[in-house]
Structures are given as structure tokens and as C-alpha cells.
Tab-separated table of C-alpha atoms in Angstrom:
chain	number	residue	atom	x	y	z
F	1	MET	CA	111.275	91.138	75.078
F	2	ASP	CA	108.751	93.782	73.943
F	3	THR	CA	107.417	96.818	75.815
F	4	ASP	CA	104.272	95.079	77.055
F	5	GLN	CA	106.310	92.276	78.597
F	6	ILE	CA	108.608	94.747	80.339
F	7	ILE	CA	105.613	96.672	81.704
F	8	ALA	CA	104.066	93.407	82.885
F	9	ILE	CA	107.274	92.474	84.729
F	10	LEU	CA	107.523	95.908	86.355
F	11	ALA	CA	103.837	95.895	87.315
F	12	THR	CA	104.317	92.476	88.925
F	13	ALA	CA	107.377	93.820	90.730
F	14	ILE	CA	105.347	96.702	92.183
F	15	ALA	CA	102.586	94.354	93.354
F	16	THR	CA	105.172	91.977	94.812
F	17	ALA	CA	106.920	94.784	96.666
F	18	THR	CA	103.780	96.351	98.140
F	19	PRO	CA	103.643	94.268	101.360
F	20	LEU	CA	107.357	94.937	101.857
F	21	VAL	CA	106.745	98.676	101.461
F	22	PHE	CA	104.372	98.639	104.449
F	23	ALA	CA	106.758	96.521	106.534
F	24	CYS	CA	109.872	98.519	105.665
F	25	ILE	CA	108.255	101.919	106.144
F	26	GLY	CA	106.991	100.697	109.529
F	27	GLU	CA	110.467	99.552	110.565
F	28	THR	CA	111.980	102.797	109.228
F	29	ILE	CA	109.671	104.849	111.453
F	30	THR	CA	110.493	102.663	114.449
F	31	GLU	CA	114.242	102.819	113.946
F	32	ARG	CA	114.205	106.538	113.198
F	33	ALA	CA	112.722	106.925	116.681
F	34	GLY	CA	115.682	104.996	118.113
F	35	VAL	CA	114.110	101.569	118.653
F	36	ILE	CA	115.154	98.344	116.924
F	37	ASN	CA	112.258	95.964	116.325
F	38	LEU	CA	113.820	92.695	115.202
F	39	SER	CA	110.536	90.833	115.575
F	40	ALA	CA	109.638	91.666	111.950
F	41	GLU	CA	109.804	88.052	110.747
F	42	GLY	CA	107.458	86.751	113.427
F	43	THR	CA	105.260	89.860	113.414
F	44	ILE	CA	104.561	89.650	109.686
F	45	MET	CA	103.887	85.913	109.900
F	46	LEU	CA	101.535	86.074	112.902
F	47	ALA	CA	99.742	89.125	111.496
F	48	ALA	CA	99.302	87.346	108.156
F	49	MET	CA	97.709	84.398	109.920
F	50	ALA	CA	95.489	86.609	112.105
F	51	GLY	CA	94.423	88.810	109.196
F	52	PHE	CA	93.493	85.850	107.026
F	53	ALA	CA	91.750	84.014	109.877
F	54	VAL	CA	89.600	87.022	110.798
F	55	ALA	CA	88.776	87.837	107.162
F	56	LYS	CA	87.851	84.214	106.484
F	57	THR	CA	85.776	83.884	109.657
F	58	THR	CA	83.821	87.079	108.915
F	59	GLU	CA	83.453	86.357	105.190
F	60	GLY	CA	79.688	86.202	105.572
F	61	LEU	CA	79.577	89.943	106.290
F	62	GLY	CA	80.694	90.676	102.741
F	63	ASN	CA	84.048	91.043	101.033
F	64	THR	CA	84.786	94.639	102.056
F	65	PRO	CA	83.851	94.352	105.766
F	66	SER	CA	85.736	91.080	106.137
F	67	LEU	CA	88.848	92.564	104.515
F	68	LEU	CA	88.690	95.650	106.735
F	69	LEU	CA	88.377	93.464	109.819
F	70	GLY	CA	91.242	91.305	108.587
F	71	PHE	CA	93.581	94.243	108.034
F	72	GLY	CA	92.483	95.865	111.290
F	73	SER	CA	93.155	92.672	113.238
F	74	ALA	CA	96.570	92.290	111.621
F	75	ALA	CA	97.449	95.898	112.521
F	76	LEU	CA	96.438	95.239	116.152
F	77	VAL	CA	98.607	92.120	116.250
F	78	GLY	CA	101.563	94.072	114.886
F	79	ALA	CA	101.025	96.892	117.389
F	80	ALA	CA	100.677	94.412	120.294
F	81	ILE	CA	103.988	92.743	119.453
F	82	ALA	CA	105.631	96.155	119.068
F	83	LEU	CA	104.251	97.091	122.502
F	84	ILE	CA	106.100	94.145	124.017
F	85	VAL	CA	109.295	95.290	122.315
F	86	ALA	CA	108.775	98.875	123.498
F	87	PHE	CA	107.935	97.879	127.080
F	88	GLY	CA	110.940	95.593	127.367
F	89	ALA	CA	113.295	98.088	125.765
F	90	LEU	CA	112.030	101.444	127.029
F	91	THR	CA	110.524	100.639	130.423
F	92	LEU	CA	112.483	97.586	131.540
F	93	LYS	CA	115.574	98.780	129.602
F	94	GLN	CA	116.479	95.317	128.381
F	95	SER	CA	118.269	94.445	125.132
F	96	GLN	CA	116.152	95.435	122.141
F	97	VAL	CA	117.968	92.944	119.941
F	98	ALA	CA	117.353	90.013	122.294
F	99	ILE	CA	113.665	90.861	122.811
F	100	GLY	CA	113.000	91.251	119.088
F	101	PHE	CA	114.860	88.089	118.138
F	102	VAL	CA	112.991	85.960	120.706
F	103	LEU	CA	109.651	87.411	119.590
F	104	ALA	CA	110.504	86.683	115.951
F	105	LEU	CA	110.972	82.998	116.752
F	106	LEU	CA	108.008	82.813	119.148
F	107	CYS	CA	105.504	84.517	116.854
F	108	ALA	CA	106.557	82.433	113.850
F	109	ASP	CA	105.872	79.210	115.758
F	110	LEU	CA	102.685	80.668	117.222
F	111	SER	CA	101.387	81.461	113.740
F	112	SER	CA	101.799	77.823	112.698
F	113	PHE	CA	100.079	76.570	115.845
F	114	LEU	CA	97.118	78.971	115.790
F	115	GLY	CA	96.706	78.963	112.018
F	116	ASN	CA	96.535	75.201	111.530
F	117	ALA	CA	92.782	75.276	110.853
F	118	PHE	CA	93.209	77.805	108.034
F	119	VAL	CA	95.951	76.119	106.032
F	120	ARG	CA	95.414	76.094	102.263
F	121	ILE	CA	91.767	77.120	102.212
F	122	PRO	CA	90.385	79.901	99.964
F	123	GLY	CA	89.483	83.231	101.474
F	124	PRO	CA	88.670	86.830	100.545
F	125	THR	CA	91.218	88.842	98.574
F	126	VAL	CA	91.744	92.529	97.830
F	127	PRO	CA	89.879	93.334	94.568
F	128	SER	CA	91.507	95.018	91.595
F	129	PHE	CA	90.659	98.629	90.820
F	130	ASN	CA	91.703	100.525	87.703
F	131	VAL	CA	91.916	104.290	88.222
F	132	PRO	CA	89.643	106.044	85.705
F	133	PHE	CA	91.434	108.191	83.101
F	134	LEU	CA	94.874	107.527	84.616
F	135	GLN	CA	94.734	103.887	83.538
F	136	ASP	CA	94.653	105.035	79.912
F	137	LEU	CA	97.919	106.978	80.081
F	138	PRO	CA	100.626	105.573	77.794
F	139	LEU	CA	102.961	103.159	79.590
F	140	VAL	CA	102.428	104.696	83.040
F	141	GLY	CA	98.734	103.810	83.079
F	142	LYS	CA	99.336	100.064	82.747
F	143	LEU	CA	102.282	100.183	85.118
F	144	LEU	CA	100.900	102.211	88.026
F	145	PHE	CA	97.135	102.530	87.759
F	146	GLN	CA	95.820	99.075	86.874
F	147	SER	CA	96.251	97.392	90.231
F	148	ASP	CA	94.376	97.255	93.552
F	149	LEU	CA	93.673	99.632	96.422
F	150	LEU	CA	96.506	98.252	98.540
F	151	VAL	CA	99.074	99.231	95.913
F	152	TYR	CA	97.620	102.739	95.681
F	153	ALA	CA	97.656	103.000	99.487
F	154	SER	CA	101.364	102.142	99.459
F	155	TYR	CA	102.032	105.050	97.075
F	156	GLY	CA	100.252	107.391	99.466
F	157	LEU	CA	102.090	105.975	102.480
F	158	ILE	CA	105.497	106.582	100.888
F	159	ALA	CA	104.626	110.184	100.038
F	160	LEU	CA	103.037	110.959	103.409
F	161	VAL	CA	105.905	109.522	105.446
F	162	TRP	CA	108.527	111.352	103.359
F	163	VAL	CA	106.680	114.652	103.798
F	164	TYR	CA	106.231	113.950	107.513
F	165	PHE	CA	109.924	113.158	107.978
F	166	TYR	CA	111.387	116.091	106.078
F	167	ARG	CA	108.715	118.787	105.812
F	168	THR	CA	107.028	118.907	109.243
F	169	ARG	CA	108.091	119.938	112.724
F	170	ALA	CA	106.780	116.644	114.129
F	171	GLY	CA	108.988	114.754	111.679
F	172	LEU	CA	111.974	116.812	112.775
F	173	MET	CA	111.297	115.831	116.382
F	174	LEU	CA	110.929	112.181	115.331
F	175	ARG	CA	114.401	112.267	113.816
F	176	ALA	CA	115.704	114.134	116.844
F	177	ILE	CA	114.628	111.474	119.350
F	178	GLY	CA	116.495	108.913	117.266
F	179	GLU	CA	119.589	111.046	116.791
F	180	GLN	CA	119.914	113.229	119.898
F	181	PRO	CA	117.267	112.232	122.451
F	182	ALA	CA	118.869	114.311	125.218
F	183	ALA	CA	118.565	117.469	123.110
F	184	ALA	CA	114.954	116.605	122.212
F	185	PHE	CA	114.155	116.034	125.895
F	186	ALA	CA	115.750	119.386	126.803
F	187	ARG	CA	113.350	121.041	124.349
F	188	GLY	CA	110.386	119.544	126.193
F	189	THR	CA	109.760	116.352	124.208
F	190	ASN	CA	108.704	113.263	126.139
F	191	VAL	CA	111.193	110.954	124.403
F	192	ILE	CA	109.985	107.693	125.964
F	193	LEU	CA	106.327	108.401	125.185
F	194	MET	CA	107.074	109.343	121.582
F	195	ARG	CA	109.232	106.247	121.123
F	196	TYR	CA	106.290	104.178	122.356
F	197	VAL	CA	103.956	105.897	119.874
F	198	TYR	CA	106.234	105.473	116.873
F	199	THR	CA	107.145	101.883	117.769
F	200	LEU	CA	103.469	100.923	118.003
F	201	PHE	CA	102.654	102.707	114.745
F	202	GLY	CA	105.564	101.005	113.006
F	203	GLY	CA	104.410	97.665	114.381
F	204	ALA	CA	100.878	98.286	113.085
F	205	LEU	CA	102.281	98.883	109.594
F	206	MET	CA	104.196	95.597	109.862
F	207	GLY	CA	100.909	93.934	110.779
F	208	ILE	CA	99.249	95.429	107.702
F	209	ALA	CA	102.154	94.050	105.664
F	210	GLY	CA	101.344	90.581	106.985
F	211	ALA	CA	97.699	90.924	106.000
F	212	ALA	CA	98.802	92.221	102.589
F	213	PHE	CA	100.652	88.954	102.014
F	214	ALA	CA	97.768	86.715	103.091
F	215	LEU	CA	94.936	88.723	101.526
F	216	ASP	CA	96.600	89.952	98.356
F	217	PHE	CA	100.115	89.048	97.192
F	218	LYS	CA	100.213	85.432	98.468
F	219	ALA	CA	96.488	84.968	99.024
F	220	GLY	CA	95.715	82.338	101.649
F	221	TRP	CA	97.590	80.905	104.593
F	222	SER	CA	100.102	78.108	105.033
F	223	HIS	CA	102.842	77.290	107.518
F	224	ARG	CA	105.767	79.733	107.233
F	225	HIS	CA	103.644	81.588	104.688
F	226	THR	CA	105.834	84.711	104.663
F	227	GLY	CA	109.086	83.017	105.652
F	228	GLY	CA	112.128	85.206	105.033
F	229	TYR	CA	110.334	88.457	104.249
F	230	GLY	CA	110.735	89.852	107.759
F	231	TRP	CA	114.505	89.449	107.652
F	232	ILE	CA	114.720	90.910	104.163
F	233	ALA	CA	112.622	93.881	105.355
F	234	LEU	CA	115.191	94.591	108.071
F	235	ALA	CA	117.969	94.428	105.477
F	236	ILE	CA	116.081	96.745	103.108
F	237	VAL	CA	115.757	99.414	105.811
F	238	ILE	CA	119.555	99.438	106.124
F	239	PHE	CA	119.995	99.264	102.342
F	240	GLY	CA	117.615	102.232	101.996
F	241	GLY	CA	119.513	104.326	104.534
F	242	TRP	CA	116.507	104.895	106.828
F	243	ASN	CA	115.062	107.233	104.199
F	244	PRO	CA	111.435	106.349	103.323
F	245	LEU	CA	111.852	107.093	99.617
F	246	ARG	CA	115.100	105.113	99.277
F	247	VAL	CA	113.611	102.305	101.357
F	248	ALA	CA	110.580	102.126	99.047
F	249	LEU	CA	112.803	102.099	95.962
F	250	SER	CA	114.808	99.273	97.543
F	251	CYS	CA	111.555	97.342	98.027
F	252	TYR	CA	110.745	97.774	94.332
F	253	PHE	CA	114.264	96.709	93.439
F	254	PHE	CA	113.695	93.493	95.400
F	255	GLY	CA	110.361	93.082	93.624
F	256	ILE	CA	112.116	93.381	90.263
F	257	LEU	CA	114.603	90.704	91.337
F	258	GLN	CA	111.706	88.397	92.193
F	259	SER	CA	109.946	89.107	88.895
F	260	MET	CA	113.122	88.475	86.925
F	261	ALA	CA	113.640	85.220	88.843
F	262	SER	CA	110.159	84.091	87.756
F	263	VAL	CA	110.947	84.944	84.140
F	264	ALA	CA	114.295	83.137	84.308
F	265	GLN	CA	112.573	80.092	85.778
F	266	SER	CA	110.290	79.829	82.743
F	267	VAL	CA	113.173	80.428	80.316
F	268	ILE	CA	115.566	77.942	81.980
F	269	PRO	CA	113.332	75.114	83.256
F	270	ALA	CA	116.289	72.746	83.753
F	271	ILE	CA	117.451	74.646	86.850
F	272	PRO	CA	115.642	73.637	90.086
F	273	THR	CA	112.874	76.057	91.080
F	274	GLN	CA	114.394	76.447	94.566
F	275	VAL	CA	117.328	78.325	93.021
F	276	PHE	CA	115.045	81.011	91.579
F	277	THR	CA	113.008	81.175	94.793
F	278	VAL	CA	115.986	82.074	96.983
F	279	ALA	CA	117.970	84.044	94.367
F	280	PRO	CA	116.323	87.456	95.090
F	281	PHE	CA	117.054	87.107	98.816
F	282	VAL	CA	120.692	86.201	98.159
F	283	LEU	CA	121.169	89.007	95.630
F	284	MET	CA	119.626	91.587	97.968
F	285	ILE	CA	121.966	90.619	100.804
F	286	LEU	CA	124.887	90.603	98.357
F	287	PHE	CA	124.095	94.167	97.267
F	288	LEU	CA	123.905	95.191	100.936
F	289	VAL	CA	127.342	93.703	101.595
F	290	LEU	CA	128.872	95.287	98.502
F	291	THR	CA	127.591	98.765	99.369
F	292	SER	CA	129.457	98.632	102.671
F	293	SER	CA	132.671	97.023	101.413
F	294	GLU	CA	136.158	98.466	100.974
F	295	TRP	CA	136.020	97.529	97.276
F	296	LEU	CA	133.236	100.039	96.760
F	297	GLU	CA	135.257	102.708	98.558
F	298	ARG	CA	138.164	102.127	96.214
F	299	ALA	CA	135.904	102.168	93.151
F	300	LEU	CA	134.334	105.494	94.205
F	301	LYS	CA	137.810	107.058	94.508
F	302	LEU	CA	138.395	106.320	90.817
F	303	LEU	CA	135.471	108.555	89.845
F	304	PRO	CA	135.750	112.332	89.370
F	305	PRO	CA	135.511	114.055	92.801
F	306	THR	CA	132.071	115.587	92.273
F	307	LEU	CA	130.570	112.377	90.898
F	308	GLY	CA	132.302	110.303	93.581
F	309	ARG	CA	130.864	112.425	96.398
F	310	ALA	CA	127.365	112.287	94.910
F	311	ALA	CA	127.587	108.508	94.508
F	312	ALA	CA	128.891	108.088	98.056
F	313	GLN	CA	126.023	110.146	99.485
F	314	THR	CA	123.538	108.058	97.513
F	315	ILE	CA	124.983	104.666	98.434
F	316	HIS	CA	126.260	105.146	101.959
F	317	SER	CA	123.904	105.306	104.911
F	318	THR	CA	124.360	106.132	108.580
F	319	PRO	CA	121.966	104.730	111.173
F	320	PRO	CA	120.311	107.048	113.701
F	321	ALA	CA	122.952	107.892	116.301
F	322	ALA	CA	120.865	106.728	119.281
F	323	LEU	CA	119.460	103.605	117.615
F	324	GLY	CA	119.130	100.804	120.160
F	325	ARG	CA	120.578	102.847	123.020
F	326	VAL	CA	118.900	103.159	126.402
F	327	PHE	CA	117.797	106.716	127.225
F	328	GLU	CA	117.419	107.720	130.863
F	329	GLN	CA	114.652	110.300	131.003
F	330	ASP	CA	114.723	112.041	134.405
């Protein structure tokens, strides 16, 4: 395998991972604020349907306006579903897990019902855009700067969210309401209001992820069009330790697994295609299990102390202390 083939595989992995980056960053923001939104599977699917339907219906306005309306509609769908989660969890103080799980199932079925008229028909797609000058850089140019605007937007999102989390006062308060909401409230923060804001924003990003599938990565719409990606997004957030940079890298790792599965499928045609389709999902879950197993603990103890501690800090992750817990704001 030569350099060009490796770059092509990695570039495909980045494009494949881009919708997941939006979904996982959205869920990371939500969970950092202390709310679990398990509706990701249904949210992404319904938003994908809505984004494609709106973009297709408004296609006569031109490619750019129809795409903007499609992504905007998908973001609204994601935010609306997140609002239901937030209202049930924060105002009615019901189980966040139960609400999210029911919405995941409901929205998935709703997407099939409402999207029946748009199944397997062509529609607008996000155009490619090569960044001038940067596209000519050796290796990096082909890998990072010969893609489309959605991919470039994902780069910016990762950087902005990391800076917001760890370099701003507002980001510090975001982490505080997910870790120690009582202390944040004592300092004058309206914890419930901020959890609403961050849950809705995270839901909007999940909606954009859905539109990214239907209008870019898996252009078009079909029943269960994004099946499985919502659940894998939830797993990636855990795998990435609720850190936006690690979460994004985990998304790209999953993208590489998918790209390698496609390559293996062409090299070993005798194996059923279904095996390569599900292999990345299985491997991702397997890595998640291994990173939290006792075997890993024993293996880390065999390393030199300094290296073992560094590896443990990199691999291990602790969820926000108040994640999923009801907060009584008097």
C-alpha cells in the first residue's frame, strides 16, 4: 500500500467521521452540563430525514439556500427533541435515561413514517471545496484541505469547544454545573437554566449531525438511514472521556475502522459484506470494554510507574460527578 492509498483511506476516514464529530461534541456538551440525552439514535435519524426533506423540497431556491434550510431544520429538530429531554428531566424531574430511550425509539419510527415520500430519491449535497494554497501542502494538503465545508466546520467546532471548555470562565462554569451544581448555584449560577441552554445546544449539534449524514456522507434518505450511529456516538463520548479533543479523535478512530473495513471487503470478497459493515461497531465497543477491564489495570501495572500513570490518565475517564442526577434549585 503506497502513500497515496494511505492518504486516501485517512481522508475517507475523516469525511466518514465528520457527522459523528458533530453528534459526539453535542452529547459531550450536554453530559458535561449534567444531563444524559439518550435520544441520540432517534434524534440523528429524525433530523436526517427532516434535513433532507426540507433541502429537497426547497431545491428550487438553489443549492446553497436549500442546504442552509436543510441544516437549519435539522438543528431545530435536534433542539426540539433535546427540549423534551430537558423538560422531563429538569422540570418534571423524571428519569433522564427512560425519557431518552423512549424518544430514541419514537423518533426512529417517526422518521420512517414521515420520510416515506423521500426514500431513495436524489437531492442536494454539500459541495466540495479545496482550500487555496493549503491544498498544495505535501501530504497534509490532500488529507485535510481537499474536502467540503462541513469537514472544515468540524475542525473549527472541535477547536472552539476545547477552548471554551478549558480556557474560558463560561466553560469552567459549564463543567461546574456538571460536577458540583450546588457549588455553582452558591456562586450565583442558574443551574437549571444553563442545563436547558447546553442541552438544547447539544441537541442542535446532534440535529446537524443527522443532516450531515443525509446531505453529505450518506447522501439521500432511506428507512433507518443512520441506524446504529446514535448508539455509537454515545459510546464514543464515554470512550473519549468527555473531553472534546479525545472525543473527536475517537470519532476519527471509528472512521479509520470503517475505512479499513471497506478496504478489507474489496481485498477479501469471499466474506459476506455484512461482516465488514458491522465490524467497526463491534470493534469500537470492544475497545470501550477493554479500556475499563481489570486486564488493562494489570497490564498498566507492568509498565514503569511514570509511563503507567501517564497511560492510565490517557485511557481512563471519569464521568461528570452530577451526571444524570436531579438537582433541587431553591
